[in-house]
mmCIF file with all atom_site columns, C-alpha atoms in Angstrom:
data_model
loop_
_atom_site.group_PDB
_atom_site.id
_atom_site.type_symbol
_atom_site.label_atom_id
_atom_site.label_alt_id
_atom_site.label_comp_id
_atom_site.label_asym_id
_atom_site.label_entity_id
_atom_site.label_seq_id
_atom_site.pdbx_PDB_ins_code
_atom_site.Cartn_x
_atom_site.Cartn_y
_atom_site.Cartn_z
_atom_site.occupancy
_atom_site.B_iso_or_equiv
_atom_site.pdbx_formal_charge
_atom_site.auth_seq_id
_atom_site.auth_comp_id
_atom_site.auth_asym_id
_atom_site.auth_atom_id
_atom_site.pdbx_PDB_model_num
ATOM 1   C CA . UNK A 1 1   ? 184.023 -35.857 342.158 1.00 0.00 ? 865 UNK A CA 1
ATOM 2   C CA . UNK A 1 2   ? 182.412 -35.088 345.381 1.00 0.00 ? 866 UNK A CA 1
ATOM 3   C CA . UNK A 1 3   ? 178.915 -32.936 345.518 1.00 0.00 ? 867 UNK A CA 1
ATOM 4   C CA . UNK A 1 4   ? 178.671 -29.776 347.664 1.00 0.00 ? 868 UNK A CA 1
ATOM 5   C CA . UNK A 1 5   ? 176.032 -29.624 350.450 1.00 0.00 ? 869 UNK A CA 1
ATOM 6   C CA . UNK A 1 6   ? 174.302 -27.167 348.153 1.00 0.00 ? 870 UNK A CA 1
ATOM 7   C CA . UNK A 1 7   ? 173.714 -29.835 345.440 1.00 0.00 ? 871 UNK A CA 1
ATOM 8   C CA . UNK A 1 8   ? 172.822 -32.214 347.889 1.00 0.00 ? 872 UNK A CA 1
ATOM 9   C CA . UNK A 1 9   ? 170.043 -29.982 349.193 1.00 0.00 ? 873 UNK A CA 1
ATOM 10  C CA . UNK A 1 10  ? 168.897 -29.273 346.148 1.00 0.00 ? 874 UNK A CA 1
ATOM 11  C CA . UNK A 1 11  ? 168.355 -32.753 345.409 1.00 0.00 ? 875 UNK A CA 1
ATOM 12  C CA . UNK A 1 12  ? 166.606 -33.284 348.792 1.00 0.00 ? 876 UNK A CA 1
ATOM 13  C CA . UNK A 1 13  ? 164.020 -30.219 347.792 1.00 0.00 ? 877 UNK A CA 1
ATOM 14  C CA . UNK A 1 14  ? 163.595 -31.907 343.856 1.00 0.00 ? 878 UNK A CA 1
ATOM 15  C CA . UNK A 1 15  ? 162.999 -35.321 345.987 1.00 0.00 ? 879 UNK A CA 1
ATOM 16  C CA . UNK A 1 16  ? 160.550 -33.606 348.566 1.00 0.00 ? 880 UNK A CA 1
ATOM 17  C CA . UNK A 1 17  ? 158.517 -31.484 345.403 1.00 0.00 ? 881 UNK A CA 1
ATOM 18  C CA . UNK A 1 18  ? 158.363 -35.203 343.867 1.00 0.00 ? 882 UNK A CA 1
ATOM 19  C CA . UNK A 1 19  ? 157.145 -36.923 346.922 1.00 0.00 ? 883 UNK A CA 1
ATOM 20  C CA . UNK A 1 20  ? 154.399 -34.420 347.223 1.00 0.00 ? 884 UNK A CA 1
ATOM 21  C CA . UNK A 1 21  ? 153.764 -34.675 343.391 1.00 0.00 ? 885 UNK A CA 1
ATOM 22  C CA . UNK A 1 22  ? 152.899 -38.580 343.970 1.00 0.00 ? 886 UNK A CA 1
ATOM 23  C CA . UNK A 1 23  ? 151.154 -38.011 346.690 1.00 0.00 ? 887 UNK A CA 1
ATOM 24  C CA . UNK A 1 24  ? 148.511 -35.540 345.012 1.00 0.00 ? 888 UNK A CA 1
ATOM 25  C CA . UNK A 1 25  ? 148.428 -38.724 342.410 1.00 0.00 ? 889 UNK A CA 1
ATOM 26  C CA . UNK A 1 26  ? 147.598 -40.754 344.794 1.00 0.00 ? 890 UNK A CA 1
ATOM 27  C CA . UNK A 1 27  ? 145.192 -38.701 346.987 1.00 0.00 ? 891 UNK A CA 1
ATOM 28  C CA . UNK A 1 28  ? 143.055 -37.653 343.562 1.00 0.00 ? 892 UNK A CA 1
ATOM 29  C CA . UNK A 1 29  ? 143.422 -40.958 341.935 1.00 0.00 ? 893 UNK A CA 1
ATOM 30  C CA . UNK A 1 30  ? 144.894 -39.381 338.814 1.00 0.00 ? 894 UNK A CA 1
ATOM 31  C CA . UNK A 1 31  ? 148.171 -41.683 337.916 1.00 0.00 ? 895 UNK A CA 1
ATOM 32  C CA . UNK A 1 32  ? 148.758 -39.561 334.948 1.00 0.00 ? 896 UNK A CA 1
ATOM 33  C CA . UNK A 1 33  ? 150.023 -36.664 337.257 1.00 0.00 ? 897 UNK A CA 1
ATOM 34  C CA . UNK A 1 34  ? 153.145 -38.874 338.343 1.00 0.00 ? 898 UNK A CA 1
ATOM 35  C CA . UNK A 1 35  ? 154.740 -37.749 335.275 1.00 0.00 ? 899 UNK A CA 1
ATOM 36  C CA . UNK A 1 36  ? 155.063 -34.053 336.855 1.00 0.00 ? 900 UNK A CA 1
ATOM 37  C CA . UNK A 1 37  ? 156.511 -36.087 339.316 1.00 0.00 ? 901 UNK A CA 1
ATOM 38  C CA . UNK A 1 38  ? 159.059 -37.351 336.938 1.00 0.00 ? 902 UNK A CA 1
ATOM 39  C CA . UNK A 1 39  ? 161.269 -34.590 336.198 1.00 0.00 ? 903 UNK A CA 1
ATOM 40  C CA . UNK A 1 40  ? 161.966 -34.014 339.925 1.00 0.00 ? 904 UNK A CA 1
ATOM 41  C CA . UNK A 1 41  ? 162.517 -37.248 340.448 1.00 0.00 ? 905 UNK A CA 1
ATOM 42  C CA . UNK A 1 42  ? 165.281 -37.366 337.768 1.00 0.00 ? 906 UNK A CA 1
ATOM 43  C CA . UNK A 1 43  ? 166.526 -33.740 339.612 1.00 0.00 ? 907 UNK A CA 1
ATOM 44  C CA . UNK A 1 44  ? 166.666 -35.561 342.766 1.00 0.00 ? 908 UNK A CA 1
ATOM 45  C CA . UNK A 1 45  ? 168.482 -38.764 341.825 1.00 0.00 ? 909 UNK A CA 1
ATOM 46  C CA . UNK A 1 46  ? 171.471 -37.338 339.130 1.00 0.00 ? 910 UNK A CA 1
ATOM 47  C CA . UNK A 1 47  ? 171.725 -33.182 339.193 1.00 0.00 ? 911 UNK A CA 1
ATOM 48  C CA . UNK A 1 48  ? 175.161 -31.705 340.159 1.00 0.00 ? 912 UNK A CA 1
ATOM 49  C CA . UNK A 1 49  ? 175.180 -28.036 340.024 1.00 0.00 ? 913 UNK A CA 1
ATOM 50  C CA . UNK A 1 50  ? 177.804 -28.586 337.401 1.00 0.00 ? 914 UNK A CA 1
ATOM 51  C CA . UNK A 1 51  ? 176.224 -27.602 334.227 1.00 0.00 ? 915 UNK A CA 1
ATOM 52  C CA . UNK A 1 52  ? 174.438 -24.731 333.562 1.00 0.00 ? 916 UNK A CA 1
ATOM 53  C CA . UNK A 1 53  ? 171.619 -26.236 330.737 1.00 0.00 ? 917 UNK A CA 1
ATOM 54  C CA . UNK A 1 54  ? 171.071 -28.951 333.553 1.00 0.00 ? 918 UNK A CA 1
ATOM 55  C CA . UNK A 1 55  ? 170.277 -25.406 335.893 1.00 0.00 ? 919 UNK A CA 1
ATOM 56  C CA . UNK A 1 56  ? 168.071 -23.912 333.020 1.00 0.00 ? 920 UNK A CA 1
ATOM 57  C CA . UNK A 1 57  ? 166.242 -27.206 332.599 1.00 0.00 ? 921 UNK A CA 1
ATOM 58  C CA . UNK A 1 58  ? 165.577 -27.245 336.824 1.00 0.00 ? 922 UNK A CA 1
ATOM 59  C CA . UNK A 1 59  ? 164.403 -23.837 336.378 1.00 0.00 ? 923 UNK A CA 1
ATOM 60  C CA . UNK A 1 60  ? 162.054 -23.781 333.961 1.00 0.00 ? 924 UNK A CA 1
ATOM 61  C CA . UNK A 1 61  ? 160.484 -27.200 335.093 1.00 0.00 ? 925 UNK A CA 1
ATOM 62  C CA . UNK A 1 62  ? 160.031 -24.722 338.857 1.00 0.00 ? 926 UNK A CA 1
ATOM 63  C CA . UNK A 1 63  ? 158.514 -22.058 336.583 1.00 0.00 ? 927 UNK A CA 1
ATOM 64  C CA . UNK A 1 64  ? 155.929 -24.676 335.120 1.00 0.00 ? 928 UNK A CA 1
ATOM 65  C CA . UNK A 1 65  ? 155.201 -26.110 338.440 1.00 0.00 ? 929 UNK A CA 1
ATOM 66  C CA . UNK A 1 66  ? 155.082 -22.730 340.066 1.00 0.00 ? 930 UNK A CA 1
ATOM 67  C CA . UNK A 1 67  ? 152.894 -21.246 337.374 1.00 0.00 ? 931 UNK A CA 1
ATOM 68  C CA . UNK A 1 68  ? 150.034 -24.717 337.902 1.00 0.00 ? 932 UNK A CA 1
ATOM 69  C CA . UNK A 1 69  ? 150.361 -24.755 341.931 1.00 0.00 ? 933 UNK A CA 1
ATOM 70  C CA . UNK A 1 70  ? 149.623 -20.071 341.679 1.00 0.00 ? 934 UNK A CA 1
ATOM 71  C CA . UNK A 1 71  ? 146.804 -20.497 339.654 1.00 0.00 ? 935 UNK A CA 1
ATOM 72  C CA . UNK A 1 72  ? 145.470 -23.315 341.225 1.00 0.00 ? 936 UNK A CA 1
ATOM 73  C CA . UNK A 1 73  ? 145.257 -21.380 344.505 1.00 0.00 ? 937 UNK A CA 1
ATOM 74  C CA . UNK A 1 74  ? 144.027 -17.807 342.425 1.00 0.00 ? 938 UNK A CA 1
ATOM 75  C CA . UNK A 1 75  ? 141.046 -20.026 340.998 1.00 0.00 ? 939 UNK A CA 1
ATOM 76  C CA . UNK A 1 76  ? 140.102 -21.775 343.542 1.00 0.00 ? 940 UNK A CA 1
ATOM 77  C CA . UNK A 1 77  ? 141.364 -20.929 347.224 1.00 0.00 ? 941 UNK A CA 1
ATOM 78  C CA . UNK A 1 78  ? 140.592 -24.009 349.100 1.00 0.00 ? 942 UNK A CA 1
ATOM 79  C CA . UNK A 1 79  ? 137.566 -24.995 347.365 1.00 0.00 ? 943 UNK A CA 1
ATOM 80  C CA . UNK A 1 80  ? 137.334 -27.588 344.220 1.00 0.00 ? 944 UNK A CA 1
ATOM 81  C CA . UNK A 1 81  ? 136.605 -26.247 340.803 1.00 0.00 ? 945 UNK A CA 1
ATOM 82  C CA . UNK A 1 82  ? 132.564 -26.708 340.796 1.00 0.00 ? 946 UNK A CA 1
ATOM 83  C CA . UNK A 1 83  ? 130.669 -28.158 338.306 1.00 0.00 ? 947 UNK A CA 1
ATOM 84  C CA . UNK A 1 84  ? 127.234 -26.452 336.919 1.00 0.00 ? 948 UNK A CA 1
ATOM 85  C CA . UNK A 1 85  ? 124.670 -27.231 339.403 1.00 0.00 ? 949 UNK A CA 1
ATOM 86  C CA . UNK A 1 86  ? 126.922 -28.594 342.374 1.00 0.00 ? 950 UNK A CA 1
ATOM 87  C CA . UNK A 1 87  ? 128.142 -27.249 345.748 1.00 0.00 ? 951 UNK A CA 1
ATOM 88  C CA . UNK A 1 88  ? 131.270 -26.382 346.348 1.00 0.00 ? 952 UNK A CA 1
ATOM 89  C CA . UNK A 1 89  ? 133.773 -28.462 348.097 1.00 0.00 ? 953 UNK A CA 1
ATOM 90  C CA . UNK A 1 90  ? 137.110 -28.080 350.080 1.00 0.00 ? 954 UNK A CA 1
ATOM 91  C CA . UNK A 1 91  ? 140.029 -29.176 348.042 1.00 0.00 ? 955 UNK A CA 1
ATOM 92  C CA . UNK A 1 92  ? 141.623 -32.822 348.694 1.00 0.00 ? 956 UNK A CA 1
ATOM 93  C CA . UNK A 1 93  ? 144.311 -33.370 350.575 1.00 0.00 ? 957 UNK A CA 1
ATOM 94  C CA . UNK A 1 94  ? 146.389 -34.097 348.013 1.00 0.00 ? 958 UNK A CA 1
ATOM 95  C CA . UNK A 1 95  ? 145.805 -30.881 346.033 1.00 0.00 ? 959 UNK A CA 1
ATOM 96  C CA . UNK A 1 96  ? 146.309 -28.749 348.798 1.00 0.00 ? 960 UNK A CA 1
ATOM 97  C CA . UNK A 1 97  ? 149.739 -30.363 349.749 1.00 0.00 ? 961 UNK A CA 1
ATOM 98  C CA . UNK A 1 98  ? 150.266 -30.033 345.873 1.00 0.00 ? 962 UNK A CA 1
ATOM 99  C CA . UNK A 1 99  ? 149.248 -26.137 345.915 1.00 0.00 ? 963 UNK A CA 1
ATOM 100 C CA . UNK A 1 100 ? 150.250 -24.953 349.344 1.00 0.00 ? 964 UNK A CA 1
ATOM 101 C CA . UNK A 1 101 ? 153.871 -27.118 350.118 1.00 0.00 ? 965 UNK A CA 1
ATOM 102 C CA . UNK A 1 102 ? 154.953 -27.850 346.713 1.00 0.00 ? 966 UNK A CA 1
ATOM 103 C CA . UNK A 1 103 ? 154.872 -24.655 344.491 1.00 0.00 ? 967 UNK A CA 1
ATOM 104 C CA . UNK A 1 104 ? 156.622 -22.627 347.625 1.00 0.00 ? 968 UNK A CA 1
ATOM 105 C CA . UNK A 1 105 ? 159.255 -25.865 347.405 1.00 0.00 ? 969 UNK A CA 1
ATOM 106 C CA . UNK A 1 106 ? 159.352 -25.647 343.278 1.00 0.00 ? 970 UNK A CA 1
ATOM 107 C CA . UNK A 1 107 ? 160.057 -21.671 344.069 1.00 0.00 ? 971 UNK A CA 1
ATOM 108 C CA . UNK A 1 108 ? 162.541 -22.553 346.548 1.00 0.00 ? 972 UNK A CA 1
ATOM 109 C CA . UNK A 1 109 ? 164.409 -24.747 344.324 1.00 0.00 ? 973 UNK A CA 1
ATOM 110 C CA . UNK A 1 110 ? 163.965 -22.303 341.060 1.00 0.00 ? 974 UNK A CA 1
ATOM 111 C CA . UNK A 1 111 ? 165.881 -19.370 343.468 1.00 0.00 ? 975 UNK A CA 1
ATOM 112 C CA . UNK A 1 112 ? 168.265 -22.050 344.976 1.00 0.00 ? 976 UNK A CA 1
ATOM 113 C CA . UNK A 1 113 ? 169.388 -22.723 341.431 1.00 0.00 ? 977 UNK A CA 1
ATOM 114 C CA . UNK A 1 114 ? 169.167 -19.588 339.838 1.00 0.00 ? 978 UNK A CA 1
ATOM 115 C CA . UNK A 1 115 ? 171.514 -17.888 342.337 1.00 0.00 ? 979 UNK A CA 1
ATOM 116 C CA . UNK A 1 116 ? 174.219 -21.101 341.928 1.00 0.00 ? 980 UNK A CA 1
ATOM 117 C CA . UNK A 1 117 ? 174.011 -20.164 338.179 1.00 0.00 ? 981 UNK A CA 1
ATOM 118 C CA . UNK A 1 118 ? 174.697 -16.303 338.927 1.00 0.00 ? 982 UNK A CA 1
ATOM 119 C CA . UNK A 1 119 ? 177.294 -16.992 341.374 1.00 0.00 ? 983 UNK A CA 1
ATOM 120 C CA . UNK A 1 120 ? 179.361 -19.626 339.568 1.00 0.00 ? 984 UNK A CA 1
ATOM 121 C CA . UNK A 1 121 ? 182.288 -18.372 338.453 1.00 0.00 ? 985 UNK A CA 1
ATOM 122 C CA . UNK A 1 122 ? 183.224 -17.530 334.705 1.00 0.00 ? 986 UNK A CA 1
ATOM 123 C CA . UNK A 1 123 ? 185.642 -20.265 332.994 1.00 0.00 ? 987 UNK A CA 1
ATOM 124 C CA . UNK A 1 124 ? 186.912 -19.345 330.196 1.00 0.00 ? 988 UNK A CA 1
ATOM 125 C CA . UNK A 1 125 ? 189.063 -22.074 327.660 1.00 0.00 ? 989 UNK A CA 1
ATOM 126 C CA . UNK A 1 126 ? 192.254 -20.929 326.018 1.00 0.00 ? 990 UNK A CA 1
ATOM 127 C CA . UNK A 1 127 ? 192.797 -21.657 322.205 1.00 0.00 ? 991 UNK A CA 1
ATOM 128 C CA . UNK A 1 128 ? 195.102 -24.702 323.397 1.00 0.00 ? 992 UNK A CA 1
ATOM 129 C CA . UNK A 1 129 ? 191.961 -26.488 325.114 1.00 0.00 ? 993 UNK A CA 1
ATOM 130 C CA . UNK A 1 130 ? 193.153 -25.471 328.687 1.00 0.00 ? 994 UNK A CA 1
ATOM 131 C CA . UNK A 1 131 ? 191.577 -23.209 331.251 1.00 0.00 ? 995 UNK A CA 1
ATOM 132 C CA . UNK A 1 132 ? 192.805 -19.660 331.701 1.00 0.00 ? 996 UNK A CA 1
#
C-alpha cells in the first residue's frame, strides 16, 4: 500500500527531530541521550498514518520532547545551568539546536499528527466482519 505525502513528511520531520537529537549527543558528549533519539528514529523509518495508537504513541513522545526542549529554554535562556561558585556560560551548540530547532520540530510533528487523527474518517465494522 502506497504512503501519502503527509506520512512521508511526517517521517522526514521524526528523521530531522532525530538527527538533531544525535547531534546534541554528540556536541555534549552524552551517548546516553541517543536513546531520545530512538523513538524518532523508529517514527521516521516504519510510521504510516494508518493506526491511530501508532498516532497516540508519536504524540505523546512530541509532548515529552516538547515538555524537556520548553523548560530547558525557561531555565536557562542561552546560558548553561551553573554550578555553585562558577560563571555562567552560553549553551553548546548542541543544546541549543536541541532546544531552539527540535522542540518547535517535536511540536510540529505532535500538531501534524494530531490533526491526521481528527480528520481521519470514522470506519465502522459490521457484525459480518465487513466495513459499512
Amino acid at each position: 500500500m502506497p504512503m501519502s505525502s503527509g506520512a512521508n513528511r511526517t517521517r522526514r520531520i521524526a528523521g530531522a527531530i532525530a538527527v538533531v537529537v544525535v547531534v546534541d549527543a554528540l556536541w555534549v558528549q552524552a551517548p546516553f541521550l541517543v536513546v531520545l533519539a530512538l523513538p524518532f528514529a523508529m517514527v521516521a523509518w516504519r510510521y504510516r498514518g494508518e493506526h491511530a495508537a501508532s498516532g497516540a504513541a508519536v504524540m505523546l513522545l512530541c509532548t515529552a520532547y516538547a515538555a524537556i526542549g520548553v523548560s530547558y529554554a525557561l531555565t536557562n535562556g542561552l546560558h548553561g545551568p551553573v554550578e555553585t561558585g562558577q560563571l555562567r556560560e552560553v549553551i553548546s551548540v548542541g543544546d541549543f539546536v536541541f532546544v531552539y530547532f527540535g522542540t518547535p520540530l517535536a511540536v510540529w510533528l505532535g500538531v501534524r499528527v494530531g490533526t491526521s487523527m481528527v480528520r481521519r474518517p470514522v470506519v465502522t465494522v459490521t457484525a459480518q466482519g465487513g466495513r459499512a
